[in-house]
PDB file of C-alpha atoms and ligand atoms in Angstrom:
ATOM      1  CA  UNK A  27     109.275  62.369 101.916  1.00 61.00           C
ATOM      2  CA  UNK A  28     110.991  65.203 103.339  1.00 94.00           C
ATOM      3  CA  UNK A  29     107.876  67.175 104.007  1.00 96.00           C
ATOM      4  CA  UNK A  30     106.628  64.568 106.423  1.00 96.00           C
ATOM      5  CA  UNK A  31     109.718  64.403 108.427  1.00 97.00           C
ATOM      6  CA  UNK A  32     109.503  68.164 108.600  1.00 98.00           C
ATOM      7  CA  UNK A  33     105.908  68.423 109.687  1.00 98.00           C
ATOM      8  CA  UNK A  34     106.303  65.625 112.327  1.00 98.00           C
ATOM      9  CA  UNK A  35     109.418  67.498 113.928  1.00 98.00           C
ATOM     10  CA  UNK A  36     107.375  70.600 114.105  1.00 98.00           C
ATOM     11  CA  UNK A  37     104.655  68.570 115.825  1.00 98.00           C
ATOM     12  CA  UNK A  38     107.500  67.668 118.097  1.00 98.00           C
ATOM     13  CA  UNK A  39     108.703  70.727 118.926  1.00 98.00           C
ATOM     14  CA  UNK A  40     105.212  71.979 119.628  1.00 98.00           C
ATOM     15  CA  UNK A  41     104.750  69.344 122.310  1.00 98.00           C
ATOM     16  CA  UNK A  42     108.108  69.806 123.498  1.00 98.00           C
ATOM     17  CA  UNK A  43     107.044  73.440 123.959  1.00 98.00           C
ATOM     18  CA  UNK A  44     103.958  72.587 125.770  1.00 97.00           C
ATOM     19  CA  UNK A  45     102.153  74.153 122.974  1.00 97.00           C
ATOM     20  CA  UNK A  46      99.092  73.333 121.009  1.00 97.00           C
ATOM     21  CA  UNK A  47      99.277  71.134 118.308  1.00 97.00           C
ATOM     22  CA  UNK A  48      98.542  73.031 115.232  1.00 97.00           C
ATOM     23  CA  UNK A  49      99.699  76.483 116.647  1.00 98.00           C
ATOM     24  CA  UNK A  50     102.933  76.858 114.685  1.00 98.00           C
ATOM     25  CA  UNK A  51     102.254  77.168 110.887  1.00 98.00           C
ATOM     26  CA  UNK A  52     104.679  75.700 108.334  1.00 98.00           C
ATOM     27  CA  UNK A  53     105.663  78.049 105.376  1.00 98.00           C
ATOM     28  CA  UNK A  54     106.990  75.677 102.438  1.00 98.00           C
ATOM     29  CA  UNK A  55     109.541  78.253 101.478  1.00 98.00           C
ATOM     30  CA  UNK A  56     109.284  76.937  97.217  1.00 97.00           C
ATOM     31  CA  UNK A  57     111.592  80.084  95.947  1.00 96.00           C
ATOM     32  CA  UNK A  58     113.932  78.969  93.206  1.00 94.00           C
ATOM     33  CA  UNK A  59     112.892  75.211  93.809  1.00 95.00           C
ATOM     34  CA  UNK A  60     111.985  73.082  90.497  1.00 94.00           C
ATOM     35  CA  UNK A  61     108.172  73.020  89.831  1.00 95.00           C
ATOM     36  CA  UNK A  62     108.190  69.372  90.233  1.00 95.00           C
ATOM     37  CA  UNK A  63     109.127  69.562  93.742  1.00 96.00           C
ATOM     38  CA  UNK A  64     106.750  71.947  94.788  1.00 97.00           C
ATOM     39  CA  UNK A  65     104.094  70.084  93.190  1.00 97.00           C
ATOM     40  CA  UNK A  66     104.551  66.735  94.770  1.00 97.00           C
ATOM     41  CA  UNK A  67     104.437  68.814  98.397  1.00 97.00           C
ATOM     42  CA  UNK A  68     100.744  70.299  96.740  1.00 98.00           C
ATOM     43  CA  UNK A  69      99.926  66.623  95.703  1.00 96.00           C
ATOM     44  CA  UNK A  70     100.662  65.745  99.170  1.00 96.00           C
ATOM     45  CA  UNK A  71      98.099  68.031 100.588  1.00 96.00           C
ATOM     46  CA  UNK A  72     100.630  71.041 101.730  1.00 98.00           C
ATOM     47  CA  UNK A  73      99.014  74.464 100.896  1.00 98.00           C
ATOM     48  CA  UNK A  74     101.222  77.249 102.673  1.00 98.00           C
ATOM     49  CA  UNK A  75     103.892  78.545 100.966  1.00 98.00           C
ATOM     50  CA  UNK A  76     106.650  81.477 101.089  1.00 98.00           C
ATOM     51  CA  UNK A  77     108.112  83.332  98.189  1.00 98.00           C
ATOM     52  CA  UNK A  78     110.775  85.981  98.267  1.00 97.00           C
ATOM     53  CA  UNK A  79     110.072  87.772  95.123  1.00 97.00           C
ATOM     54  CA  UNK A  80     107.011  89.066  93.685  1.00 97.00           C
ATOM     55  CA  UNK A  81     107.858  88.726  89.805  1.00 96.00           C
ATOM     56  CA  UNK A  82     108.886  84.823  90.543  1.00 94.00           C
ATOM     57  CA  UNK A  83     106.074  83.689  92.543  1.00 97.00           C
ATOM     58  CA  UNK A  84     103.354  85.551  90.206  1.00 95.00           C
ATOM     59  CA  UNK A  85     104.472  83.127  86.895  1.00 91.00           C
ATOM     60  CA  UNK A  86     104.600  80.544  89.429  1.00 94.00           C
ATOM     61  CA  UNK A  87     101.769  80.706  91.633  1.00 97.00           C
ATOM     62  CA  UNK A  88      99.269  81.797  88.941  1.00 92.00           C
ATOM     63  CA  UNK A  89      99.120  78.536  87.262  1.00 91.00           C
ATOM     64  CA  UNK A  90      99.307  76.379  90.451  1.00 96.00           C
ATOM     65  CA  UNK A  91      96.568  78.426  91.687  1.00 95.00           C
ATOM     66  CA  UNK A  92      94.286  76.899  88.759  1.00 94.00           C
ATOM     67  CA  UNK A  93      95.713  73.290  89.725  1.00 94.00           C
ATOM     68  CA  UNK A  94      95.573  73.525  93.563  1.00 96.00           C
ATOM     69  CA  UNK A  95      92.814  75.480  95.305  1.00 90.00           C
ATOM     70  CA  UNK A  96      93.320  77.530  98.818  1.00 95.00           C
ATOM     71  CA  UNK A  97      96.868  77.739  98.272  1.00 98.00           C
ATOM     72  CA  UNK A  98      98.092  80.623 100.873  1.00 98.00           C
ATOM     73  CA  UNK A  99     100.676  82.530  99.731  1.00 98.00           C
ATOM     74  CA  UNK A 100     103.568  84.624 102.367  1.00 98.00           C
ATOM     75  CA  UNK A 101     105.858  87.011 100.967  1.00 98.00           C
ATOM     76  CA  UNK A 102     109.034  86.919 103.032  1.00 98.00           C
ATOM     77  CA  UNK A 103     111.705  89.037 101.173  1.00 98.00           C
ATOM     78  CA  UNK A 104     112.150  92.532 100.222  1.00 97.00           C
ATOM     79  CA  UNK A 105     109.113  94.246  99.150  1.00 98.00           C
ATOM     80  CA  UNK A 106     109.998  97.271  96.532  1.00 98.00           C
ATOM     81  CA  UNK A 107     107.006 100.170  96.763  1.00 98.00           C
ATOM     82  CA  UNK A 108     106.353  99.851  93.146  1.00 97.00           C
ATOM     83  CA  UNK A 109     105.698  96.037  93.471  1.00 98.00           C
ATOM     84  CA  UNK A 110     103.096  97.032  96.519  1.00 98.00           C
ATOM     85  CA  UNK A 111     100.352  96.679  94.526  1.00 97.00           C
ATOM     86  CA  UNK A 112     101.088  93.139  92.826  1.00 97.00           C
ATOM     87  CA  UNK A 113     101.956  92.039  96.014  1.00 98.00           C
ATOM     88  CA  UNK A 114      98.681  92.865  97.841  1.00 97.00           C
ATOM     89  CA  UNK A 115      97.085  91.081  94.826  1.00 96.00           C
ATOM     90  CA  UNK A 116      99.014  87.910  95.024  1.00 97.00           C
ATOM     91  CA  UNK A 117      99.933  87.636  98.637  1.00 98.00           C
ATOM     92  CA  UNK A 118      97.656  86.362 101.728  1.00 98.00           C
ATOM     93  CA  UNK A 119     100.238  87.194 103.779  1.00 98.00           C
ATOM     94  CA  UNK A 120     103.214  90.209 103.967  1.00 98.00           C
ATOM     95  CA  UNK A 121     106.428  89.404 106.444  1.00 98.00           C
ATOM     96  CA  UNK A 122     108.438  92.043 105.466  1.00 98.00           C
ATOM     97  CA  UNK A 123     107.353  95.596 106.448  1.00 98.00           C
ATOM     98  CA  UNK A 124     110.246  97.426 107.041  1.00 98.00           C
ATOM     99  CA  UNK A 125     109.727 100.915 106.361  1.00 98.00           C
ATOM    100  CA  UNK A 126     107.548 104.087 106.677  1.00 98.00           C
ATOM    101  CA  UNK A 127     107.581 104.822 102.886  1.00 98.00           C
ATOM    102  CA  UNK A 128     106.148 101.200 102.598  1.00 98.00           C
ATOM    103  CA  UNK A 129     103.678 101.428 105.007  1.00 98.00           C
ATOM    104  CA  UNK A 130     102.149 104.648 103.819  1.00 98.00           C
ATOM    105  CA  UNK A 131     101.895 102.803 100.448  1.00 98.00           C
ATOM    106  CA  UNK A 132      99.980  99.355 101.854  1.00 98.00           C
ATOM    107  CA  UNK A 133      97.720 101.842 103.800  1.00 98.00           C
ATOM    108  CA  UNK A 134      96.611 103.654 100.317  1.00 98.00           C
ATOM    109  CA  UNK A 135      96.568 100.597  98.378  1.00 98.00           C
ATOM    110  CA  UNK A 136      94.736  98.567 101.349  1.00 97.00           C
ATOM    111  CA  UNK A 137      92.129 101.543 101.073  1.00 96.00           C
ATOM    112  CA  UNK A 138      91.464 101.635  97.428  1.00 96.00           C
ATOM    113  CA  UNK A 139      91.195  97.838  97.416  1.00 95.00           C
ATOM    114  CA  UNK A 140      88.894  97.844 100.984  1.00 95.00           C
ATOM    115  CA  UNK A 141      91.202  94.952 102.007  1.00 95.00           C
ATOM    116  CA  UNK A 142      94.883  94.336 103.197  1.00 96.00           C
ATOM    117  CA  UNK A 143      96.635  90.940 104.016  1.00 98.00           C
ATOM    118  CA  UNK A 144      97.961  90.395 107.557  1.00 98.00           C
ATOM    119  CA  UNK A 145     101.379  91.897 108.147  1.00 98.00           C
ATOM    120  CA  UNK A 146     104.831  91.117 110.237  1.00 99.00           C
ATOM    121  CA  UNK A 147     107.300  93.876 110.463  1.00 99.00           C
ATOM    122  CA  UNK A 148     110.626  92.632 109.847  1.00 98.00           C
ATOM    123  CA  UNK A 149     113.128  93.669 112.474  1.00 98.00           C
ATOM    124  CA  UNK A 150     116.651  93.511 112.259  1.00 98.00           C
ATOM    125  CA  UNK A 151     117.759  92.020 115.341  1.00 98.00           C
ATOM    126  CA  UNK A 152     121.268  91.560 114.233  1.00 98.00           C
ATOM    127  CA  UNK A 153     121.833  95.428 113.552  1.00 98.00           C
ATOM    128  CA  UNK A 154     123.661  94.398 110.253  1.00 98.00           C
ATOM    129  CA  UNK A 155     124.117  97.292 107.939  1.00 96.00           C
ATOM    130  CA  UNK A 156     123.170  95.024 104.748  1.00 95.00           C
ATOM    131  CA  UNK A 157     119.551  93.594 106.314  1.00 96.00           C
ATOM    132  CA  UNK A 158     116.696  94.807 105.595  1.00 96.00           C
ATOM    133  CA  UNK A 159     114.403  95.176 108.723  1.00 98.00           C
ATOM    134  CA  UNK A 160     113.389  98.003 111.284  1.00 98.00           C
ATOM    135  CA  UNK A 161     116.008  98.470 114.038  1.00 98.00           C
ATOM    136  CA  UNK A 162     114.907  97.098 117.687  1.00 98.00           C
ATOM    137  CA  UNK A 163     115.247 100.651 119.265  1.00 98.00           C
ATOM    138  CA  UNK A 164     113.070 102.008 116.275  1.00 98.00           C
ATOM    139  CA  UNK A 165     110.435  99.667 116.476  1.00 98.00           C
ATOM    140  CA  UNK A 166     107.996 100.892 118.939  1.00 98.00           C
ATOM    141  CA  UNK A 167     107.568 103.977 117.335  1.00 98.00           C
ATOM    142  CA  UNK A 168     107.308 102.032 113.783  1.00 98.00           C
ATOM    143  CA  UNK A 169     104.347  99.621 115.116  1.00 98.00           C
ATOM    144  CA  UNK A 170     102.420 102.955 116.481  1.00 98.00           C
ATOM    145  CA  UNK A 171     102.975 104.338 113.013  1.00 98.00           C
ATOM    146  CA  UNK A 172     101.519 101.115 111.385  1.00 98.00           C
ATOM    147  CA  UNK A 173      98.709 100.973 113.718  1.00 98.00           C
ATOM    148  CA  UNK A 174      97.937 104.617 113.182  1.00 98.00           C
ATOM    149  CA  UNK A 175      97.531 103.742 109.432  1.00 98.00           C
ATOM    150  CA  UNK A 176      95.125 101.198 110.456  1.00 97.00           C
ATOM    151  CA  UNK A 177      96.914  98.384 108.756  1.00 98.00           C
ATOM    152  CA  UNK A 178      96.462  94.721 109.845  1.00 98.00           C
ATOM    153  CA  UNK A 179      99.505  93.990 112.279  1.00 98.00           C
ATOM    154  CA  UNK A 180      99.822  90.787 113.169  1.00 98.00           C
ATOM    155  CA  UNK A 181     103.583  90.108 114.613  1.00 98.00           C
ATOM    156  CA  UNK A 182     107.259  90.494 114.070  1.00 99.00           C
ATOM    157  CA  UNK A 183     109.505  88.635 111.581  1.00 99.00           C
ATOM    158  CA  UNK A 184     113.377  88.201 111.877  1.00 98.00           C
ATOM    159  CA  UNK A 185     116.427  86.843 109.854  1.00 98.00           C
ATOM    160  CA  UNK A 186     119.056  86.019 112.506  1.00 98.00           C
ATOM    161  CA  UNK A 187     122.599  86.842 111.436  1.00 98.00           C
ATOM    162  CA  UNK A 188     124.251  83.722 110.004  1.00 95.00           C
ATOM    163  CA  UNK A 189     126.880  83.448 112.666  1.00 94.00           C
ATOM    164  CA  UNK A 190     125.519  83.920 115.821  1.00 97.00           C
ATOM    165  CA  UNK A 191     123.298  81.763 118.140  1.00 97.00           C
ATOM    166  CA  UNK A 192     119.740  82.041 116.192  1.00 98.00           C
ATOM    167  CA  UNK A 193     117.984  81.257 119.986  1.00 98.00           C
ATOM    168  CA  UNK A 194     119.133  85.072 120.718  1.00 98.00           C
ATOM    169  CA  UNK A 195     117.705  86.526 117.937  1.00 98.00           C
ATOM    170  CA  UNK A 196     114.361  84.507 118.601  1.00 98.00           C
ATOM    171  CA  UNK A 197     114.113  85.859 122.180  1.00 98.00           C
ATOM    172  CA  UNK A 198     114.811  89.300 121.374  1.00 98.00           C
ATOM    173  CA  UNK A 199     111.869  89.401 118.683  1.00 98.00           C
ATOM    174  CA  UNK A 200     109.323  87.553 121.343  1.00 98.00           C
ATOM    175  CA  UNK A 201     110.496  90.139 123.919  1.00 98.00           C
ATOM    176  CA  UNK A 202     109.920  92.810 121.666  1.00 98.00           C
ATOM    177  CA  UNK A 203     106.434  91.266 120.205  1.00 98.00           C
ATOM    178  CA  UNK A 204     105.402  90.854 123.478  1.00 98.00           C
ATOM    179  CA  UNK A 205     106.013  94.685 124.561  1.00 98.00           C
ATOM    180  CA  UNK A 206     104.356  95.576 121.554  1.00 98.00           C
ATOM    181  CA  UNK A 207     101.039  93.349 122.204  1.00 98.00           C
ATOM    182  CA  UNK A 208     101.633  91.066 119.015  1.00 98.00           C
ATOM    183  CA  UNK A 209     100.926  87.508 118.589  1.00 97.00           C
ATOM    184  CA  UNK A 210     102.867  86.382 115.375  1.00 98.00           C
ATOM    185  CA  UNK A 211     106.305  85.224 115.445  1.00 98.00           C
ATOM    186  CA  UNK A 212     107.789  84.586 111.798  1.00 99.00           C
ATOM    187  CA  UNK A 213     110.854  83.057 113.000  1.00 98.00           C
ATOM    188  CA  UNK A 214     112.984  79.875 112.245  1.00 98.00           C
ATOM    189  CA  UNK A 215     114.622  78.336 108.980  1.00 98.00           C
ATOM    190  CA  UNK A 216     115.979  74.638 107.891  1.00 98.00           C
ATOM    191  CA  UNK A 217     118.795  74.689 110.391  1.00 97.00           C
ATOM    192  CA  UNK A 218     116.950  76.257 113.433  1.00 98.00           C
ATOM    193  CA  UNK A 219     113.229  75.858 113.297  1.00 98.00           C
ATOM    194  CA  UNK A 220     113.017  73.703 116.644  1.00 98.00           C
ATOM    195  CA  UNK A 221     114.607  76.688 118.370  1.00 98.00           C
ATOM    196  CA  UNK A 222     112.331  79.005 117.132  1.00 98.00           C
ATOM    197  CA  UNK A 223     109.070  76.955 118.011  1.00 98.00           C
ATOM    198  CA  UNK A 224     110.675  76.524 121.335  1.00 98.00           C
ATOM    199  CA  UNK A 225     111.004  80.640 121.967  1.00 98.00           C
ATOM    200  CA  UNK A 226     107.399  81.026 120.661  1.00 98.00           C
ATOM    201  CA  UNK A 227     107.455  81.014 116.688  1.00 98.00           C
ATOM    202  CA  UNK A 228     103.751  80.866 115.204  1.00 98.00           C
ATOM    203  CA  UNK A 229     105.379  80.699 111.512  1.00 98.00           C
ATOM    204  CA  UNK A 230     108.690  78.897 110.639  1.00 98.00           C
ATOM    205  CA  UNK A 231     109.541  79.449 107.200  1.00 98.00           C
ATOM    206  CA  UNK A 232     111.211  76.154 105.705  1.00 98.00           C
ATOM    207  CA  UNK A 233     112.922  75.822 102.380  1.00 97.00           C
ATOM    208  CA  UNK A 234     115.861  73.727 101.706  1.00 97.00           C
ATOM    209  CA  UNK A 235     114.848  70.815 104.644  1.00 97.00           C
ATOM    210  CA  UNK A 236     111.636  70.248 102.654  1.00 97.00           C
ATOM    211  CA  UNK A 237     112.812  70.817  98.941  1.00 96.00           C
ATOM    212  CA  UNK A 238     116.648  69.936  98.905  1.00 93.00           C
ATOM    213  CA  UNK A 239     119.566  72.523  98.363  1.00 90.00           C
ATOM    214  CA  UNK A 240     118.413  75.660  96.047  1.00 87.00           C
ATOM    215  CA  UNK A 241     120.465  75.661  92.575  1.00 84.00           C
ATOM    216  CA  UNK A 242     120.901  79.382  91.892  1.00 83.00           C
ATOM    217  CA  UNK A 243     122.734  77.645  88.825  1.00 72.00           C
TER     218      UNK A 243
HETATM  219  C1  LIG B  19     115.230  81.479 101.557  1.00 89.42           C
HETATM  220  C2  LIG B  19     114.033  81.950 102.933  1.00 89.42           C
HETATM  221  C3  LIG B  19     114.214  80.955 103.888  1.00 89.42           C
HETATM  222  C4  LIG B  19     114.096  79.416 103.957  1.00 89.42           C
HETATM  223  O1  LIG B  19     115.299  79.132 103.921  1.00 89.42           O
HETATM  224  P1  LIG B  19     115.891  77.594 104.140  1.00 89.42           P
HETATM  225  O2  LIG B  19     117.312  77.617 104.845  1.00 89.42           O
HETATM  226  O3  LIG B  19     116.191  77.087 103.090  1.00 89.42           O
HETATM  227  O4  LIG B  19     115.014  77.024 105.194  1.00 89.42           O
HETATM  228  C5  LIG B  19     113.488  81.390 105.265  1.00 89.42           C
HETATM  229  N1  LIG B  19     113.272  82.780 105.243  1.00 89.42           N
HETATM  230  C6  LIG B  19     113.533  83.760 104.316  1.00 89.42           C
HETATM  231  C7  LIG B  19     113.563  85.265 104.368  1.00 89.42           C
HETATM  232  C8  LIG B  19     114.264  83.280 103.056  1.00 89.42           C
HETATM  233  O5  LIG B  19     114.355  84.332 102.150  1.00 89.42           O
END
């Protein structure tokens, strides 16, 4: 099935880029997908999933986690501060830290809980007004702010503009990460994950290529 094919394409892209096998984490983006498709990949042994809405993920994964242990859940969609507590309880990694207010809220909650999942800062590499993310020019200052709050910052994430060559954005994200001493790069989706791996992605977020098209009905 499609998961197998995507796994082997990830492995081939790692090899092509002279990167160690397993250097890239394949996040299966299960948002909106029918439950039986998600269960099929769990039955095949996949354990790393991405969701973009806290509420949708809560319902779905509370039950699935009882049946399948050691699932690792990644939040890849925008996070409102009033959902931050729920997000910290549910997710193992958060890819969408994008503003100071969210950083201070996460820091306060993390202190209360005594734990915080690894975080990625979302960067608006295309500087699109409608898109979330820190602007490239503001990134270094924001990284410093997040570090000053003692938050576990792991890397950067981007969603390139649909009509542009994604490689330019992946290369920019890699440069910004290196400049800030960050090793994690969350970039690459169904249509471009091999290009992202060539440019250093550590996490690719693949939905429709694994599960089929999403039906928003
Ligand atoms: C939905 C989504 C994906 C997966 O997109 P596909 O094109 O289906 O692979 C990846 N990243 C983010 C942030 C998403 O919202």
